[in-house]
XYZ file of C-alpha atoms in Angstrom:
528
model
C 11.361 36.475 61.479
C 12.520 33.177 60.099
C 10.204 32.525 56.937
C 9.065 29.675 58.683
C 7.524 31.032 61.132
C 6.224 33.937 58.876
C 3.799 32.076 56.643
C 0.894 31.478 59.514
C 1.379 35.316 59.972
C 1.043 36.213 56.819
C -2.028 33.924 55.924
C -3.742 36.102 58.861
C -6.561 38.495 57.495
C -6.142 37.355 53.786
C -9.944 36.192 53.377
C -11.712 32.986 53.088
C -10.318 31.652 49.967
C -6.861 31.572 51.765
C -8.316 30.317 55.290
C -9.766 27.198 53.672
C -6.263 26.567 52.310
C -4.756 27.220 55.337
C -7.133 24.599 57.122
C -7.592 22.192 54.462
C -3.512 21.810 54.430
C -3.417 22.915 50.897
C -1.063 22.450 48.652
C -0.122 26.567 48.604
C 0.855 27.169 52.268
C 4.883 26.687 52.344
C 5.410 28.865 49.067
C 5.539 31.502 51.836
C 8.756 30.116 53.296
C 10.587 32.308 50.177
C 14.127 31.885 49.270
C 16.772 32.050 51.990
C 20.323 33.408 51.972
C 22.515 30.512 52.096
C 24.473 30.474 55.636
C 28.746 29.654 55.656
C 27.440 26.769 57.542
C 25.140 25.278 55.000
C 27.123 22.020 53.727
C 26.500 21.065 49.799
C 24.504 17.654 49.219
C 25.743 15.370 46.745
C 24.110 15.922 43.538
C 23.911 12.663 41.733
C 24.030 14.341 37.749
C 24.416 17.630 36.187
C 21.254 20.114 37.896
C 20.887 22.650 35.779
C 18.735 20.901 33.253
C 16.064 23.627 33.228
C 18.734 26.399 31.970
C 18.733 29.765 33.331
C 16.141 33.096 32.881
C 16.191 36.637 33.820
C 13.374 38.790 34.313
C 11.759 41.770 34.806
C 14.897 44.398 34.368
C 14.698 47.699 36.234
C 17.194 50.669 35.847
C 19.526 49.088 38.136
C 18.992 45.415 37.933
C 16.512 42.146 37.445
C 15.392 38.771 38.917
C 17.767 35.576 38.283
C 16.044 32.248 37.795
C 17.155 28.756 37.745
C 15.743 25.448 39.246
C 17.107 22.736 40.188
C 16.522 19.215 38.560
C 19.209 16.529 37.655
C 18.723 14.543 34.475
C 16.563 11.141 35.323
C 15.338 13.063 38.713
C 11.708 12.326 39.344
C 10.612 15.462 40.761
C 12.444 18.351 42.783
C 14.420 15.909 45.212
C 17.786 16.401 43.854
C 18.244 12.373 44.757
C 18.806 13.569 48.338
C 16.643 14.056 51.139
C 13.619 15.723 50.344
C 13.896 17.951 52.914
C 17.184 18.838 51.868
C 18.144 22.303 51.001
C 21.212 22.965 48.356
C 23.232 26.125 48.562
C 23.565 27.732 44.921
C 26.423 30.945 43.906
C 25.090 32.935 41.715
C 27.110 35.455 40.027
C 26.881 38.976 37.794
C 29.797 39.772 34.944
C 30.276 42.575 33.120
C 31.795 40.213 30.168
C 30.806 36.556 28.874
C 34.364 35.131 30.469
C 33.185 36.198 33.946
C 36.742 38.132 34.557
C 34.850 41.171 35.936
C 32.354 39.824 38.457
C 30.560 43.057 39.649
C 27.532 40.687 42.160
C 27.898 37.553 43.403
C 26.325 35.806 46.430
C 24.405 32.481 47.404
C 21.049 31.277 48.173
C 19.581 28.416 48.821
C 16.990 26.445 46.749
C 14.134 24.838 49.138
C 12.496 21.602 48.144
C 9.315 23.359 49.322
C 9.730 25.970 46.123
C 10.936 22.806 43.942
C 14.724 23.945 44.562
C 14.039 26.985 42.415
C 16.035 29.873 42.820
C 15.050 33.765 42.627
C 17.553 36.797 43.076
C 16.889 40.076 42.565
C 19.816 41.809 41.562
C 19.974 45.629 42.475
C 22.858 48.144 42.292
C 23.804 47.685 38.629
C 24.419 50.616 35.944
C 21.271 51.410 34.519
C 21.057 50.515 30.271
C 23.864 47.687 30.384
C 24.343 44.248 29.171
C 25.467 42.163 31.895
C 26.174 38.142 32.365
C 25.152 35.455 34.767
C 25.230 32.044 35.969
C 24.922 29.797 38.788
C 26.831 26.853 40.256
C 26.035 23.952 42.474
C 27.194 21.022 44.213
C 30.530 21.369 41.776
C 28.549 22.317 38.560
C 28.123 25.601 36.637
C 25.026 26.374 34.680
C 24.620 27.684 31.204
C 25.520 31.587 30.845
C 22.447 33.930 30.457
C 22.186 37.170 29.297
C 20.380 40.270 30.450
C 20.136 44.118 30.458
C 18.818 46.411 32.540
C 16.347 49.223 32.169
C 17.017 52.674 31.152
C 17.263 55.366 34.159
C 13.454 56.738 34.832
C 13.243 59.781 32.618
C 15.728 59.081 30.672
C 15.969 60.213 26.930
C 16.044 56.559 24.892
C 15.781 56.709 21.356
C 15.681 53.044 20.443
C 14.012 49.840 22.029
C 13.630 46.073 20.434
C 11.930 43.341 22.009
C 9.771 40.463 21.362
C 6.455 39.474 22.171
C 4.992 35.592 21.997
C 2.402 33.067 23.752
C 0.894 29.796 23.712
C 3.902 26.954 23.410
C 1.697 23.696 23.615
C 4.693 21.103 23.562
C 2.755 18.278 21.861
C 1.606 20.428 18.615
C 5.044 21.152 17.551
C 8.671 22.595 17.663
C 9.675 25.558 19.319
C 12.024 26.728 16.196
C 10.575 30.011 16.768
C 12.087 30.838 20.031
C 15.336 29.623 18.479
C 14.866 32.352 15.937
C 14.251 34.928 18.848
C 17.100 33.867 20.701
C 19.190 34.995 17.646
C 17.603 38.607 17.572
C 19.616 41.434 19.898
C 16.313 42.172 21.897
C 16.465 44.198 25.098
C 13.052 42.074 26.479
C 10.696 39.073 25.245
C 7.112 39.640 26.758
C 5.127 36.215 27.199
C 1.745 36.564 27.138
C 0.542 33.058 28.669
C -0.162 29.524 27.912
C 3.357 28.612 28.736
C 2.248 25.443 29.748
C -0.849 23.287 28.458
C -2.307 21.167 31.496
C -4.205 18.384 29.243
C -3.076 14.897 28.890
C -1.376 13.008 26.037
C -2.546 13.667 22.427
C -3.016 11.565 19.667
C -1.043 11.980 16.268
C 1.037 14.471 17.691
C 4.795 15.855 17.034
C 5.744 15.558 20.517
C 3.813 14.315 23.579
C 2.990 15.260 27.282
C 4.486 12.874 29.886
C 1.099 12.014 31.308
C -2.590 12.823 31.998
C -3.789 15.875 32.705
C -2.328 17.773 35.650
C -3.931 18.631 39.291
C -1.561 18.111 41.647
C 1.624 20.521 42.262
C 4.028 17.774 41.248
C 1.904 17.236 38.174
C 2.522 21.050 37.474
C 6.190 21.202 38.419
C 6.923 18.050 36.163
C 5.143 19.562 32.996
C 7.293 22.743 33.399
C 10.173 20.826 33.849
C 9.054 18.779 30.728
C 8.510 22.360 28.835
C 11.719 23.820 29.952
C 13.993 20.378 29.234
C 13.207 21.977 25.377
C 16.770 23.227 23.960
C 15.058 26.050 21.783
C 12.996 27.574 24.796
C 16.152 27.816 26.945
C 18.058 29.613 24.026
C 15.243 32.400 24.448
C 15.672 32.676 27.804
C 18.960 32.697 28.179
C 19.443 35.609 25.425
C 17.592 38.265 26.635
C 15.358 39.027 30.162
C 11.845 38.152 29.876
C 8.454 39.299 31.672
C 5.693 36.806 31.816
C 2.046 36.824 32.480
C -0.524 34.200 32.277
C -3.427 32.879 30.654
C -5.780 30.092 31.239
C -3.953 26.774 30.317
C -1.097 27.637 33.130
C -4.029 26.497 35.431
C -6.890 24.882 33.512
C -8.906 25.876 30.006
C -11.105 29.029 30.153
C -11.289 29.254 34.051
C -12.509 32.259 34.683
C -11.312 34.037 38.349
C -12.287 30.531 40.920
C -14.328 28.782 38.319
C -13.148 25.842 36.157
C -15.607 25.081 32.857
C -16.299 21.587 34.012
C -18.810 22.421 37.295
C -16.073 21.599 39.738
C -16.825 22.620 43.124
C -14.844 26.325 43.524
C -13.066 25.294 47.074
C -11.923 22.082 44.957
C -10.567 24.264 42.345
C -8.991 27.014 43.911
C -6.810 23.939 45.486
C -5.573 23.451 41.715
C -5.634 26.910 41.098
C -3.196 27.187 44.142
C -0.975 24.144 42.922
C -0.446 25.649 39.366
C 0.281 29.649 41.126
C 2.857 27.791 43.092
C 4.466 26.290 40.252
C 4.241 29.361 37.782
C 6.061 31.295 40.362
C 8.780 28.199 40.819
C 9.149 28.598 37.198
C 9.611 31.779 36.317
C 11.599 35.155 36.654
C 9.277 36.396 39.610
C 10.063 38.697 42.102
C 9.317 37.865 45.635
C 6.354 40.833 45.545
C 4.993 37.853 43.066
C 5.030 35.128 45.499
C 1.773 33.768 46.092
C -0.060 33.066 49.546
C -2.588 30.541 48.893
C -4.359 30.779 45.973
C -3.690 34.244 44.723
C -0.668 35.918 42.975
C -0.004 39.335 42.132
C 1.098 39.256 39.134
C 0.049 42.586 37.457
C 2.969 45.306 37.329
C 4.661 48.215 35.692
C 7.915 48.311 33.707
C 9.360 51.586 32.696
C 12.214 52.094 30.187
C 13.419 55.540 30.264
C 11.212 58.097 28.459
C 10.367 55.852 25.690
C 8.111 52.939 27.151
C 6.141 51.635 29.828
C 4.722 48.223 29.765
C 1.512 47.261 32.162
C 1.508 43.366 32.328
C -2.145 42.786 32.885
C -3.961 39.241 34.524
C -7.179 38.927 32.783
C -7.784 35.563 34.587
C -7.347 35.609 38.314
C -9.991 38.097 38.686
C -12.780 38.166 36.095
C -15.960 37.046 36.778
C -17.229 34.226 34.942
C -18.064 34.036 31.106
C -21.624 35.533 30.311
C -23.492 32.718 28.088
C -20.742 30.165 28.513
C -17.188 30.991 27.529
C -17.984 30.031 23.896
C -19.326 32.062 20.951
C -23.020 33.956 21.003
C -24.940 36.369 18.633
C -27.060 37.975 21.444
C -25.988 37.447 25.146
C -27.294 40.699 27.282
C -24.520 39.594 30.261
C -22.059 40.872 28.083
C -23.498 44.470 28.724
C -23.706 43.199 32.502
C -21.696 46.647 33.990
C -20.963 44.760 37.536
C -18.992 42.123 35.169
C -14.972 42.505 35.160
C -12.126 41.076 33.683
C -9.556 43.089 35.296
C -11.169 43.062 38.799
C -11.846 47.136 40.596
C -8.323 46.830 42.045
C -6.707 45.929 39.045
C -8.560 48.214 36.892
C -7.540 50.834 39.188
C -4.388 50.109 38.777
C -4.029 50.223 35.541
C -6.120 53.873 34.830
C -4.130 55.506 37.731
C -0.860 54.706 35.760
C -2.034 55.530 32.662
C -3.058 58.880 33.417
C 0.011 59.432 35.150
C 2.328 58.051 32.794
C 4.696 60.491 30.930
C 5.819 57.751 28.460
C 5.900 58.138 24.652
C 4.175 54.683 24.077
C 1.983 53.122 26.523
C 1.869 49.298 26.298
C -0.889 47.164 27.099
C 0.840 43.568 27.615
C -2.677 41.677 27.511
C -3.770 38.303 27.095
C -7.108 38.000 25.527
C -8.363 40.747 22.396
C -9.844 43.576 23.091
C -10.532 45.010 19.625
C -14.257 43.931 19.093
C -14.359 41.059 16.643
C -17.552 40.031 14.848
C -16.783 36.094 14.427
C -19.603 35.348 11.452
C -19.630 35.393 8.116
C -22.955 36.862 7.627
C -25.370 39.165 8.983
C -25.629 37.260 11.941
C -22.744 38.737 14.273
C -20.964 36.472 16.646
C -18.618 37.113 19.167
C -16.397 34.774 21.844
C -17.115 35.368 25.783
C -13.992 34.320 26.785
C -12.469 37.578 25.452
C -13.026 41.153 26.087
C -16.173 40.961 23.994
C -17.576 39.249 26.909
C -16.413 42.003 29.362
C -17.820 45.618 27.277
C -18.460 47.453 30.418
C -14.694 46.726 31.608
C -13.961 47.805 27.564
C -15.406 50.524 27.513
C -14.460 51.829 30.562
C -10.298 51.631 29.817
C -11.097 52.765 26.127
C -12.830 55.868 27.169
C -10.386 56.659 29.829
C -7.578 56.088 27.279
C -9.511 58.899 24.785
C -11.019 61.133 27.768
C -7.295 61.237 29.254
C -5.262 61.328 25.662
C -3.089 58.874 27.199
C -0.279 58.863 24.606
C 0.237 56.321 21.803
C -1.828 53.698 23.503
C -0.570 49.622 22.165
C -2.206 46.779 23.463
C 0.100 43.415 22.465
C -2.417 40.552 22.711
C -1.865 36.298 22.628
C -4.274 33.401 23.159
C -6.226 32.779 19.554
C -3.338 31.121 17.812
C -3.170 33.343 14.973
C -2.235 36.988 13.753
C -4.047 40.068 13.408
C -4.260 43.636 13.541
C -6.925 45.518 14.503
C -7.975 49.430 15.447
C -9.217 49.832 19.508
C -12.472 51.622 19.800
C -15.161 53.513 21.601
C -17.774 52.706 19.072
C -17.612 49.734 16.955
C -20.668 50.454 15.090
C -19.736 53.569 13.612
C -17.375 52.615 10.570
C -16.038 56.654 10.759
C -15.071 56.882 14.769
C -11.638 56.967 15.349
C -9.438 54.548 16.490
C -7.988 55.489 20.411
C -5.526 52.164 20.324
C -3.415 49.674 18.149
C -3.614 46.453 19.054
C -1.343 43.830 17.538
C -2.078 40.331 18.115
C 0.429 37.601 17.862
C 0.237 34.062 17.045
C 1.284 31.222 18.904
C 5.206 29.606 19.083
C 3.640 26.163 18.316
C -0.093 25.645 19.360
C -2.288 24.373 16.772
C 0.251 23.055 14.421
C 1.892 24.095 11.241
C -0.999 26.773 10.630
C -1.678 28.732 7.340
C -1.205 31.924 6.084
C -4.922 31.850 5.605
C -7.984 30.495 6.696
C -11.770 31.042 5.808
C -12.187 31.949 9.226
C -9.582 34.271 8.777
C -11.239 35.962 5.473
C -13.916 36.239 7.109
C -13.046 37.885 10.181
C -11.977 40.330 7.540
C -14.901 41.339 5.931
C -16.835 41.184 8.943
C -14.523 43.472 10.869
C -13.385 46.967 9.000
C -11.577 47.909 11.613
C -9.290 44.844 11.477
C -6.617 44.865 8.778
C -4.218 42.068 8.554
C -4.283 37.960 9.733
C -2.156 35.170 9.167
C -2.719 31.543 10.439
C 0.795 30.725 10.864
C 3.850 30.089 13.534
C 5.884 32.587 15.051
C 6.357 35.926 17.205
C 5.771 39.655 16.497
C 9.119 41.597 16.822
C 9.021 45.796 17.961
C 11.385 48.351 17.287
C 10.574 51.625 19.021
C 11.472 55.231 18.601
C 10.162 58.387 19.732
C 8.302 58.663 16.296
C 7.248 55.015 15.105
C 6.120 51.978 16.453
C 7.010 49.264 13.632
C 6.004 45.599 13.940
C 7.395 43.059 12.163
C 5.352 39.523 12.137
C 7.884 36.832 12.141
C 6.541 33.675 10.986
C 7.773 29.880 10.628
C 6.189 27.779 7.867
C 6.016 24.379 9.700
C 6.444 23.617 13.750
C 5.561 19.530 13.001
C 9.418 19.540 12.775
C 12.877 20.782 13.226
C 14.907 23.593 10.994
C 12.391 26.124 9.541
C 13.644 29.240 8.530
C 12.167 32.418 9.802
C 10.788 35.235 7.702
C 8.952 37.977 7.919
C 5.573 37.697 6.685
C 4.141 41.501 7.710
C 5.080 44.884 9.165
C 2.624 47.244 10.571
C 3.744 50.795 11.747
C 1.891 53.502 14.382
C 3.139 57.103 13.916
C 3.667 58.732 17.418
C 0.121 60.719 17.593
C -1.844 58.899 14.944
C -3.552 55.557 16.875
C -4.236 52.986 14.487
C -1.764 50.952 12.420
C -0.372 51.293 8.805
C 0.991 48.500 6.948
C 4.492 49.275 6.391
């Protein structure tokens, strides 16, 4: 069945949220076209300028392949029409080689870049050797893309002695330069995990190092243009080209602190879902995601699992799409009974079951939750009054208890949570009982700072001092920009907090600000 014929078929039985989008001609309908293989008769249209201005990327490595991505957008083009007919399909050739000069090409093919998908290309490469470095590139309109690098995962169950990856989040273009991404590109990483806030939806700020390209984004074209602005950054492009990424989202890919079908501005749910559908389509178009994540209407299946031999399994979570509304609003509260509601959920029933089933079956040494918002309880007060933020797992205590009690009761091997969102770094023990100081941790949480959001920052803040004083299970705080590099062996997990002293101008050097170690079989991190 041709994809043009398939999208209406796929909408059948898809539920009321998708039905209203289909009836109203919503922006997400054409996402179901998919990426078509190019045919011999598909002529290449004239492209007025170099089309690979947004770079290249790879993602979600398996033991025999990975996803390759690019999106065609010549310099000076306003939108994704390639300065040709808006109905133009553009053949794009892709190549994978074992050497950077492409003398030994091992896989190749052609795909169509469709205007309905913003002229993005998603190639799922298979049948490669496990645990090996490959190089890739694209060709279109007589032009050749930059060369990217990706490494396949080790075979399932294979013994793996070491695994090096980094995680990052929160890269507000206006707030500063992506110097941390440039340094990340110089590391020999197997994987980069991006934990959300890849773009920010707001309008043009005041007195900031860089500027957004217009007012707050709402439509599909708005979101496409915002991604194009962010992806035009050479440091971000370098980080994508250097290693495969696994991405998830938080709130700013759609709207600040949204919860499932609801935003925080009182927008009618049906209208908000139209906006969410546009944002989800643009996210898919601009990320190295598999066809399994292609959105249908306002829904996109993003949670998934990556396995690296016998050493590590990474559960990539989505704490936005399926959550119930934040109790007592999305801010700070000292006494919110709604946080105890057993029916409130941050993961949704299906994702929670998927997560617990996977943790229960895992045979990996390290079991990772790639998570958006802090899971450990954190008292934000500075005295006897306890204050918690409802947009985090603190607003969904029953959800957190189900996960942490399962980890404890099933003796899940070395659970580690990696988290973004808060624009600062901290390290915390994850417990089942935070009121009892002597209770043992069941997992470790590494919270990483932002790439640029929040501006230059500082080592310590008054809020950081208060948090350390009020939370004995919290072991570290830093308010600068950067990322976290994680080195895993069968016996140790080592997290290096790498920071830059400024992002308000280019060129900041990188340095290791702190190191924390988790020993196999002993939840909780120690300064290393």
